[in-house]
Amino acid sequence: MARPGLFVTFEGMDGSGKTTQLARLAGRLRQAGREVLETAEPGGTRIGQQIRDILLDERNRDLAPRAELLLYFACRAQNVEEWILPALARGAVVLSDRFTDSTMVYQGYGRGLGAAAVETLHEIACQGLQPDLTLFLDIDLDTSLARARRRNAEAARRDRMDEQAAEFYRRVRDAYLDLARRHPGRVRIIRGGQPEDAVAADIWEVVRAHV
Ligand code: TYD
């Protein structure tokens, strides 16, 4: 789809440092004079935040996997319509902390709902929108689990996602690596285990070719 803006998504396991790196990249792009829209999934828009509350509420352990799948896409449909497409049409760079690849790996593969269902829902929810570039911040499983646990202890909270077993995370990481193999032009693997500045430098190296 021809459009003036640039759509970049950040993907990775829980605790991979995406959120920090997204903020750093946003700052760098703004310094370079670009308009930047930062968004996150689940979340983003006001309605998206309400959907996020349902998804991450630990009382909702009985949320059916298919209901969960549809809620992620409901959130995304709102985000695409209300924020992302208008920003891209204005020529902005849109940075999204997670997008459909998360649903593919967590629900499609992690929960076994299948790739076909995710692709079909993506077509409906996202109006044909695909990221121009996806940065997959790869960290090993132990680091991901340890960082997620530490973060939860600091925040004195446990959400539904972080209670998932190590086996689930293994499936998720394998699915991300598989996506990167199948879409080598769009999905770029960034070594997330390095010091923060080194990760930021690797990200800039990839992004600068697009801006
Ligand atoms: P969040 O608190 O945003 O975690 P993180 O900072 O690691 O991204 O919670 C997002 C959680 O939701 C995370 O565990 C991944 C999960 N998720 C899905 O399972 N499917 C999806 O489509 C999306 C967007 C997120």
PDB file of C-alpha atoms and ligand atoms in Angstrom:
ATOM      1  CA  MET A   1       0.000   0.000   0.000  1.00  0.00           C
ATOM      2  CA  ALA A   2       1.533   3.324  -1.032  1.00  0.00           C
ATOM      3  CA  ARG A   3       1.508   5.838   1.820  1.00  0.00           C
ATOM      4  CA  PRO A   4       3.724   8.696   2.903  1.00  0.00           C
ATOM      5  CA  GLY A   5       4.460   7.508   6.475  1.00  0.00           C
ATOM      6  CA  LEU A   6       6.498   4.644   7.865  1.00  0.00           C
ATOM      7  CA  PHE A   7       5.050   1.890  10.071  1.00  0.00           C
ATOM      8  CA  VAL A   8       7.543   0.182  12.394  1.00  0.00           C
ATOM      9  CA  THR A   9       6.555  -2.498  14.903  1.00  0.00           C
ATOM     10  CA  PHE A  10       8.539  -3.775  17.882  1.00  0.00           C
ATOM     11  CA  GLU A  11       8.194  -7.432  18.789  1.00  0.00           C
ATOM     12  CA  GLY A  12       9.749  -9.735  21.326  1.00  0.00           C
ATOM     13  CA  MET A  13       9.222 -11.749  24.447  1.00  0.00           C
ATOM     14  CA  ASP A  14       8.086 -10.219  27.698  1.00  0.00           C
ATOM     15  CA  GLY A  15      11.069  -8.376  29.178  1.00  0.00           C
ATOM     16  CA  SER A  16      12.963  -8.042  25.887  1.00  0.00           C
ATOM     17  CA  GLY A  17      13.410  -4.282  26.311  1.00  0.00           C
ATOM     18  CA  LYS A  18      11.087  -3.289  23.455  1.00  0.00           C
ATOM     19  CA  THR A  19       9.389  -0.538  25.370  1.00  0.00           C
ATOM     20  CA  THR A  20      12.644   1.209  26.343  1.00  0.00           C
ATOM     21  CA  GLN A  21      14.033   0.903  22.840  1.00  0.00           C
ATOM     22  CA  LEU A  22      10.842   2.173  21.257  1.00  0.00           C
ATOM     23  CA  ALA A  23      11.016   5.333  23.371  1.00  0.00           C
ATOM     24  CA  ARG A  24      14.684   5.844  22.459  1.00  0.00           C
ATOM     25  CA  LEU A  25      13.982   5.449  18.751  1.00  0.00           C
ATOM     26  CA  ALA A  26      11.038   7.862  18.994  1.00  0.00           C
ATOM     27  CA  GLY A  27      13.352  10.471  20.543  1.00  0.00           C
ATOM     28  CA  ARG A  28      15.966  10.001  17.858  1.00  0.00           C
ATOM     29  CA  LEU A  29      13.457  10.287  15.026  1.00  0.00           C
ATOM     30  CA  ARG A  30      11.959  13.446  16.537  1.00  0.00           C
ATOM     31  CA  GLN A  31      15.426  14.933  16.775  1.00  0.00           C
ATOM     32  CA  ALA A  32      15.779  14.176  13.072  1.00  0.00           C
ATOM     33  CA  GLY A  33      12.634  16.233  12.510  1.00  0.00           C
ATOM     34  CA  ARG A  34      10.085  13.462  11.988  1.00  0.00           C
ATOM     35  CA  GLU A  35       6.594  13.391  13.455  1.00  0.00           C
ATOM     36  CA  VAL A  36       6.334  10.212  15.522  1.00  0.00           C
ATOM     37  CA  LEU A  37       3.262   8.443  16.877  1.00  0.00           C
ATOM     38  CA  GLU A  38       3.990   5.962  19.667  1.00  0.00           C
ATOM     39  CA  THR A  39       1.402   3.313  20.376  1.00  0.00           C
ATOM     40  CA  ALA A  40       1.239  -0.015  22.181  1.00  0.00           C
ATOM     41  CA  GLU A  41      -0.846  -3.163  22.061  1.00  0.00           C
ATOM     42  CA  PRO A  42      -2.880  -4.144  23.839  1.00  0.00           C
ATOM     43  CA  GLY A  43      -3.716  -0.509  24.594  1.00  0.00           C
ATOM     44  CA  GLY A  44      -3.142   2.660  22.629  1.00  0.00           C
ATOM     45  CA  THR A  45      -6.453   4.433  22.163  1.00  0.00           C
ATOM     46  CA  ARG A  46      -8.900   5.152  25.004  1.00  0.00           C
ATOM     47  CA  ILE A  47     -11.066   2.240  23.928  1.00  0.00           C
ATOM     48  CA  GLY A  48      -7.956   0.105  23.470  1.00  0.00           C
ATOM     49  CA  GLN A  49      -6.961   0.796  27.082  1.00  0.00           C
ATOM     50  CA  GLN A  50     -10.304  -0.494  28.266  1.00  0.00           C
ATOM     51  CA  ILE A  51      -9.848  -3.664  26.227  1.00  0.00           C
ATOM     52  CA  ARG A  52      -6.320  -4.016  27.682  1.00  0.00           C
ATOM     53  CA  ASP A  53      -7.791  -3.947  31.201  1.00  0.00           C
ATOM     54  CA  ILE A  54     -10.006  -6.921  30.382  1.00  0.00           C
ATOM     55  CA  LEU A  55      -7.132  -8.845  28.777  1.00  0.00           C
ATOM     56  CA  LEU A  56      -4.622  -8.401  31.584  1.00  0.00           C
ATOM     57  CA  ASP A  57      -6.963  -8.574  34.595  1.00  0.00           C
ATOM     58  CA  GLU A  58      -5.879 -11.542  36.710  1.00  0.00           C
ATOM     59  CA  ARG A  59      -9.521 -12.172  37.663  1.00  0.00           C
ATOM     60  CA  ASN A  60     -10.152 -13.090  34.018  1.00  0.00           C
ATOM     61  CA  ARG A  61      -8.328 -16.413  34.097  1.00  0.00           C
ATOM     62  CA  ASP A  62     -11.439 -17.985  32.573  1.00  0.00           C
ATOM     63  CA  LEU A  63     -11.256 -15.743  29.480  1.00  0.00           C
ATOM     64  CA  ALA A  64     -11.762 -18.222  26.623  1.00  0.00           C
ATOM     65  CA  PRO A  65      -8.801 -18.350  24.183  1.00  0.00           C
ATOM     66  CA  ARG A  66     -11.023 -17.369  21.232  1.00  0.00           C
ATOM     67  CA  ALA A  67     -12.512 -14.467  23.166  1.00  0.00           C
ATOM     68  CA  GLU A  68      -8.969 -13.364  24.001  1.00  0.00           C
ATOM     69  CA  LEU A  69      -7.991 -13.578  20.324  1.00  0.00           C
ATOM     70  CA  LEU A  70     -10.928 -11.421  19.259  1.00  0.00           C
ATOM     71  CA  LEU A  71     -10.250  -8.848  21.970  1.00  0.00           C
ATOM     72  CA  TYR A  72      -6.667  -8.384  20.770  1.00  0.00           C
ATOM     73  CA  PHE A  73      -8.004  -7.742  17.289  1.00  0.00           C
ATOM     74  CA  ALA A  74     -10.786  -5.470  18.542  1.00  0.00           C
ATOM     75  CA  CYS A  75      -8.130  -3.371  20.247  1.00  0.00           C
ATOM     76  CA  ARG A  76      -6.012  -3.345  17.100  1.00  0.00           C
ATOM     77  CA  ALA A  77      -8.928  -2.464  14.781  1.00  0.00           C
ATOM     78  CA  GLN A  78      -9.620   0.626  16.893  1.00  0.00           C
ATOM     79  CA  ASN A  79      -5.951   1.565  16.950  1.00  0.00           C
ATOM     80  CA  VAL A  80      -5.571   1.168  13.161  1.00  0.00           C
ATOM     81  CA  GLU A  81      -8.699   3.179  12.410  1.00  0.00           C
ATOM     82  CA  GLU A  82      -8.347   5.925  15.016  1.00  0.00           C
ATOM     83  CA  TRP A  83      -4.588   6.479  15.201  1.00  0.00           C
ATOM     84  CA  ILE A  84      -2.363   4.512  12.835  1.00  0.00           C
ATOM     85  CA  LEU A  85      -3.871   5.064   9.382  1.00  0.00           C
ATOM     86  CA  PRO A  86      -4.437   8.824   9.877  1.00  0.00           C
ATOM     87  CA  ALA A  87      -0.870   9.256  11.177  1.00  0.00           C
ATOM     88  CA  LEU A  88       0.600   7.352   8.220  1.00  0.00           C
ATOM     89  CA  ALA A  89      -1.498   9.421   5.833  1.00  0.00           C
ATOM     90  CA  ARG A  90       0.032  12.579   7.387  1.00  0.00           C
ATOM     91  CA  GLY A  91       3.512  11.195   6.748  1.00  0.00           C
ATOM     92  CA  ALA A  92       4.327  10.349  10.376  1.00  0.00           C
ATOM     93  CA  VAL A  93       6.479   7.487  11.575  1.00  0.00           C
ATOM     94  CA  VAL A  94       4.287   5.150  13.631  1.00  0.00           C
ATOM     95  CA  LEU A  95       6.046   3.015  16.246  1.00  0.00           C
ATOM     96  CA  SER A  96       3.920   0.248  17.735  1.00  0.00           C
ATOM     97  CA  ASP A  97       4.934  -1.787  20.776  1.00  0.00           C
ATOM     98  CA  ARG A  98       3.595  -5.119  19.430  1.00  0.00           C
ATOM     99  CA  PHE A  99       1.167  -5.694  16.536  1.00  0.00           C
ATOM    100  CA  THR A 100      -0.301  -8.700  14.703  1.00  0.00           C
ATOM    101  CA  ASP A 101       2.924 -10.723  14.927  1.00  0.00           C
ATOM    102  CA  SER A 102       2.331 -10.876  18.699  1.00  0.00           C
ATOM    103  CA  THR A 103      -1.087 -12.390  18.125  1.00  0.00           C
ATOM    104  CA  MET A 104       0.396 -14.819  15.625  1.00  0.00           C
ATOM    105  CA  VAL A 105       3.014 -16.095  18.035  1.00  0.00           C
ATOM    106  CA  TYR A 106       1.145 -15.890  21.378  1.00  0.00           C
ATOM    107  CA  GLN A 107      -2.363 -16.934  20.300  1.00  0.00           C
ATOM    108  CA  GLY A 108      -1.760 -18.602  16.919  1.00  0.00           C
ATOM    109  CA  TYR A 109       1.193 -20.729  18.004  1.00  0.00           C
ATOM    110  CA  GLY A 110       1.479 -20.345  21.795  1.00  0.00           C
ATOM    111  CA  ARG A 111      -2.157 -21.155  22.415  1.00  0.00           C
ATOM    112  CA  GLY A 112      -2.515 -23.294  19.306  1.00  0.00           C
ATOM    113  CA  LEU A 113      -5.357 -21.342  17.670  1.00  0.00           C
ATOM    114  CA  GLY A 114      -3.590 -21.583  14.315  1.00  0.00           C
ATOM    115  CA  ALA A 115      -2.064 -19.182  11.819  1.00  0.00           C
ATOM    116  CA  ALA A 116      -5.051 -19.174   9.459  1.00  0.00           C
ATOM    117  CA  ALA A 117      -7.447 -17.696  12.025  1.00  0.00           C
ATOM    118  CA  VAL A 118      -4.961 -14.951  12.872  1.00  0.00           C
ATOM    119  CA  GLU A 119      -4.402 -14.092   9.198  1.00  0.00           C
ATOM    120  CA  THR A 120      -8.132 -13.936   8.504  1.00  0.00           C
ATOM    121  CA  LEU A 121      -8.804 -11.669  11.479  1.00  0.00           C
ATOM    122  CA  HIS A 122      -5.859  -9.472  10.532  1.00  0.00           C
ATOM    123  CA  GLU A 123      -7.423  -8.846   7.126  1.00  0.00           C
ATOM    124  CA  ILE A 124     -10.705  -7.810   8.748  1.00  0.00           C
ATOM    125  CA  ALA A 125      -9.249  -5.715  11.559  1.00  0.00           C
ATOM    126  CA  CYS A 126      -6.309  -4.014   9.875  1.00  0.00           C
ATOM    127  CA  GLN A 127      -7.688  -3.089   6.450  1.00  0.00           C
ATOM    128  CA  GLY A 128      -4.679  -4.563   4.648  1.00  0.00           C
ATOM    129  CA  LEU A 129      -2.143  -2.654   6.755  1.00  0.00           C
ATOM    130  CA  GLN A 130       1.232  -4.383   7.200  1.00  0.00           C
ATOM    131  CA  PRO A 131       4.290  -3.000   8.978  1.00  0.00           C
ATOM    132  CA  ASP A 132       7.042  -1.686   6.711  1.00  0.00           C
ATOM    133  CA  LEU A 133       9.575  -2.909   9.232  1.00  0.00           C
ATOM    134  CA  THR A 134       9.394  -5.181  12.289  1.00  0.00           C
ATOM    135  CA  LEU A 135      12.170  -5.185  14.877  1.00  0.00           C
ATOM    136  CA  PHE A 136      12.253  -8.476  16.750  1.00  0.00           C
ATOM    137  CA  LEU A 137      14.272  -8.026  19.938  1.00  0.00           C
ATOM    138  CA  ASP A 138      15.488 -11.525  20.605  1.00  0.00           C
ATOM    139  CA  ILE A 139      16.570 -12.597  24.078  1.00  0.00           C
ATOM    140  CA  ASP A 140      17.014 -16.107  25.390  1.00  0.00           C
ATOM    141  CA  LEU A 141      14.282 -17.802  27.379  1.00  0.00           C
ATOM    142  CA  ASP A 142      15.956 -17.597  30.767  1.00  0.00           C
ATOM    143  CA  THR A 143      16.570 -13.870  30.448  1.00  0.00           C
ATOM    144  CA  SER A 144      12.965 -13.299  29.406  1.00  0.00           C
ATOM    145  CA  LEU A 145      11.547 -15.244  32.349  1.00  0.00           C
ATOM    146  CA  ALA A 146      13.917 -13.628  34.833  1.00  0.00           C
ATOM    147  CA  ARG A 147      13.196 -10.089  33.610  1.00  0.00           C
ATOM    148  CA  ALA A 148       9.434 -10.670  33.600  1.00  0.00           C
ATOM    149  CA  ARG A 149       9.550 -12.023  37.168  1.00  0.00           C
ATOM    150  CA  ARG A 150      11.689  -9.166  38.417  1.00  0.00           C
ATOM    151  CA  ARG A 151       9.403  -6.613  36.828  1.00  0.00           C
ATOM    152  CA  ASN A 152       6.373  -8.200  38.452  1.00  0.00           C
ATOM    153  CA  ALA A 153       8.026  -8.293  41.842  1.00  0.00           C
ATOM    154  CA  GLU A 154       8.894  -4.585  41.529  1.00  0.00           C
ATOM    155  CA  ALA A 155       5.375  -3.685  40.505  1.00  0.00           C
ATOM    156  CA  ALA A 156       3.987  -5.997  43.193  1.00  0.00           C
ATOM    157  CA  ARG A 157       1.632  -7.479  40.673  1.00  0.00           C
ATOM    158  CA  ARG A 158       1.096 -10.620  38.745  1.00  0.00           C
ATOM    159  CA  ASP A 159      -0.761 -10.467  35.499  1.00  0.00           C
ATOM    160  CA  ARG A 160      -2.185 -13.355  33.571  1.00  0.00           C
ATOM    161  CA  MET A 161       0.489 -13.395  30.909  1.00  0.00           C
ATOM    162  CA  ASP A 162       3.493 -13.629  33.171  1.00  0.00           C
ATOM    163  CA  GLU A 163       2.105 -16.747  34.800  1.00  0.00           C
ATOM    164  CA  GLN A 164       2.542 -18.695  31.597  1.00  0.00           C
ATOM    165  CA  ALA A 165       4.800 -21.696  31.775  1.00  0.00           C
ATOM    166  CA  ALA A 166       8.303 -21.786  30.323  1.00  0.00           C
ATOM    167  CA  GLU A 167       7.043 -24.170  27.657  1.00  0.00           C
ATOM    168  CA  PHE A 168       4.652 -21.531  26.371  1.00  0.00           C
ATOM    169  CA  TYR A 169       7.494 -19.011  26.090  1.00  0.00           C
ATOM    170  CA  ARG A 170       9.574 -21.551  24.216  1.00  0.00           C
ATOM    171  CA  ARG A 171       6.839 -21.950  21.617  1.00  0.00           C
ATOM    172  CA  VAL A 172       6.504 -18.172  21.367  1.00  0.00           C
ATOM    173  CA  ARG A 173      10.208 -17.604  20.745  1.00  0.00           C
ATOM    174  CA  ASP A 174      10.388 -20.393  18.152  1.00  0.00           C
ATOM    175  CA  ALA A 175       7.402 -18.857  16.378  1.00  0.00           C
ATOM    176  CA  TYR A 176       9.089 -15.430  16.286  1.00  0.00           C
ATOM    177  CA  LEU A 177      12.254 -16.928  14.815  1.00  0.00           C
ATOM    178  CA  ASP A 178      10.134 -18.736  12.250  1.00  0.00           C
ATOM    179  CA  LEU A 179       8.389 -15.479  11.273  1.00  0.00           C
ATOM    180  CA  ALA A 180      11.777 -13.811  10.823  1.00  0.00           C
ATOM    181  CA  ARG A 181      12.852 -16.663   8.536  1.00  0.00           C
ATOM    182  CA  ARG A 182       9.676 -16.426   6.475  1.00  0.00           C
ATOM    183  CA  HIS A 183       9.686 -12.606   6.151  1.00  0.00           C
ATOM    184  CA  PRO A 184      13.383 -11.699   6.006  1.00  0.00           C
ATOM    185  CA  GLY A 185      12.758  -8.333   4.330  1.00  0.00           C
ATOM    186  CA  ARG A 186      10.290  -7.082   6.921  1.00  0.00           C
ATOM    187  CA  VAL A 187      11.273  -8.810  10.160  1.00  0.00           C
ATOM    188  CA  ARG A 188      14.761  -7.995  11.412  1.00  0.00           C
ATOM    189  CA  ILE A 189      16.303  -9.811  14.353  1.00  0.00           C
ATOM    190  CA  ILE A 190      17.985  -7.503  16.886  1.00  0.00           C
ATOM    191  CA  ARG A 191      20.169  -9.049  19.616  1.00  0.00           C
ATOM    192  CA  GLY A 192      18.301  -7.846  22.692  1.00  0.00           C
ATOM    193  CA  GLY A 193      20.682  -9.312  25.264  1.00  0.00           C
ATOM    194  CA  GLN A 194      23.366  -6.658  24.658  1.00  0.00           C
ATOM    195  CA  PRO A 195      23.782  -3.462  26.701  1.00  0.00           C
ATOM    196  CA  GLU A 196      21.005  -0.944  26.069  1.00  0.00           C
ATOM    197  CA  ASP A 197      23.170   1.442  24.012  1.00  0.00           C
ATOM    198  CA  ALA A 198      24.351  -1.362  21.729  1.00  0.00           C
ATOM    199  CA  VAL A 199      20.766  -2.487  21.098  1.00  0.00           C
ATOM    200  CA  ALA A 200      19.776   1.116  20.295  1.00  0.00           C
ATOM    201  CA  ALA A 201      22.699   1.411  17.855  1.00  0.00           C
ATOM    202  CA  ASP A 202      21.714  -1.813  16.059  1.00  0.00           C
ATOM    203  CA  ILE A 203      18.126  -0.591  15.786  1.00  0.00           C
ATOM    204  CA  TRP A 204      19.194   2.765  14.353  1.00  0.00           C
ATOM    205  CA  GLU A 205      21.378   1.005  11.788  1.00  0.00           C
ATOM    206  CA  VAL A 206      18.307  -0.830  10.469  1.00  0.00           C
ATOM    207  CA  VAL A 207      15.844   2.062  10.716  1.00  0.00           C
ATOM    208  CA  ARG A 208      17.998   4.795   9.182  1.00  0.00           C
ATOM    209  CA  ALA A 209      17.834   3.033   5.831  1.00  0.00           C
ATOM    210  CA  HIS A 210      14.058   3.564   5.889  1.00  0.00           C
ATOM    211  CA  VAL A 211      13.864   7.226   6.941  1.00  0.00           C
TER     212      VAL A 211
HETATM  213  P1  TYD B   1       2.463  -5.863  28.344  1.00  0.00           P
HETATM  214  O1  TYD B   1       2.267  -5.520  29.770  1.00  0.00           O
HETATM  215  O2  TYD B   1       2.267  -4.842  27.283  1.00  0.00           O
HETATM  216  O3  TYD B   1       3.869  -6.588  28.176  1.00  0.00           O
HETATM  217  P2  TYD B   1       5.140  -6.258  27.312  1.00  0.00           P
HETATM  218  O4  TYD B   1       5.715  -4.994  27.877  1.00  0.00           O
HETATM  219  O5  TYD B   1       6.021  -7.451  27.516  1.00  0.00           O
HETATM  220  O6  TYD B   1       4.703  -6.119  25.870  1.00  0.00           O
HETATM  221  O7  TYD B   1       1.512  -7.080  28.091  1.00  0.00           O
HETATM  222  C1  TYD B   1       1.342  -7.576  26.886  1.00  0.00           C
HETATM  223  C2  TYD B   1       1.112  -9.049  26.997  1.00  0.00           C
HETATM  224  O8  TYD B   1       0.104  -9.390  26.059  1.00  0.00           O
HETATM  225  C3  TYD B   1       2.346  -9.834  26.648  1.00  0.00           C
HETATM  226  O9  TYD B   1       2.526 -10.909  27.532  1.00  0.00           O
HETATM  227  C4  TYD B   1       2.040 -10.397  25.275  1.00  0.00           C
HETATM  228  C5  TYD B   1       0.567 -10.442  25.245  1.00  0.00           C
HETATM  229  N1  TYD B   1      -0.024 -10.267  23.908  1.00  0.00           N
HETATM  230  C6  TYD B   1      -0.631 -11.357  23.302  1.00  0.00           C
HETATM  231  O10 TYD B   1      -0.674 -12.461  23.860  1.00  0.00           O
HETATM  232  N2  TYD B   1      -1.209 -11.193  22.073  1.00  0.00           N
HETATM  233  C7  TYD B   1      -1.212 -10.003  21.423  1.00  0.00           C
HETATM  234  O11 TYD B   1      -1.758  -9.892  20.310  1.00  0.00           O
HETATM  235  C8  TYD B   1      -0.587  -8.883  22.053  1.00  0.00           C
HETATM  236  C9  TYD B   1      -0.571  -7.550  21.387  1.00  0.00           C
HETATM  237  C10 TYD B   1      -0.003  -9.063  23.309  1.00  0.00           C
END
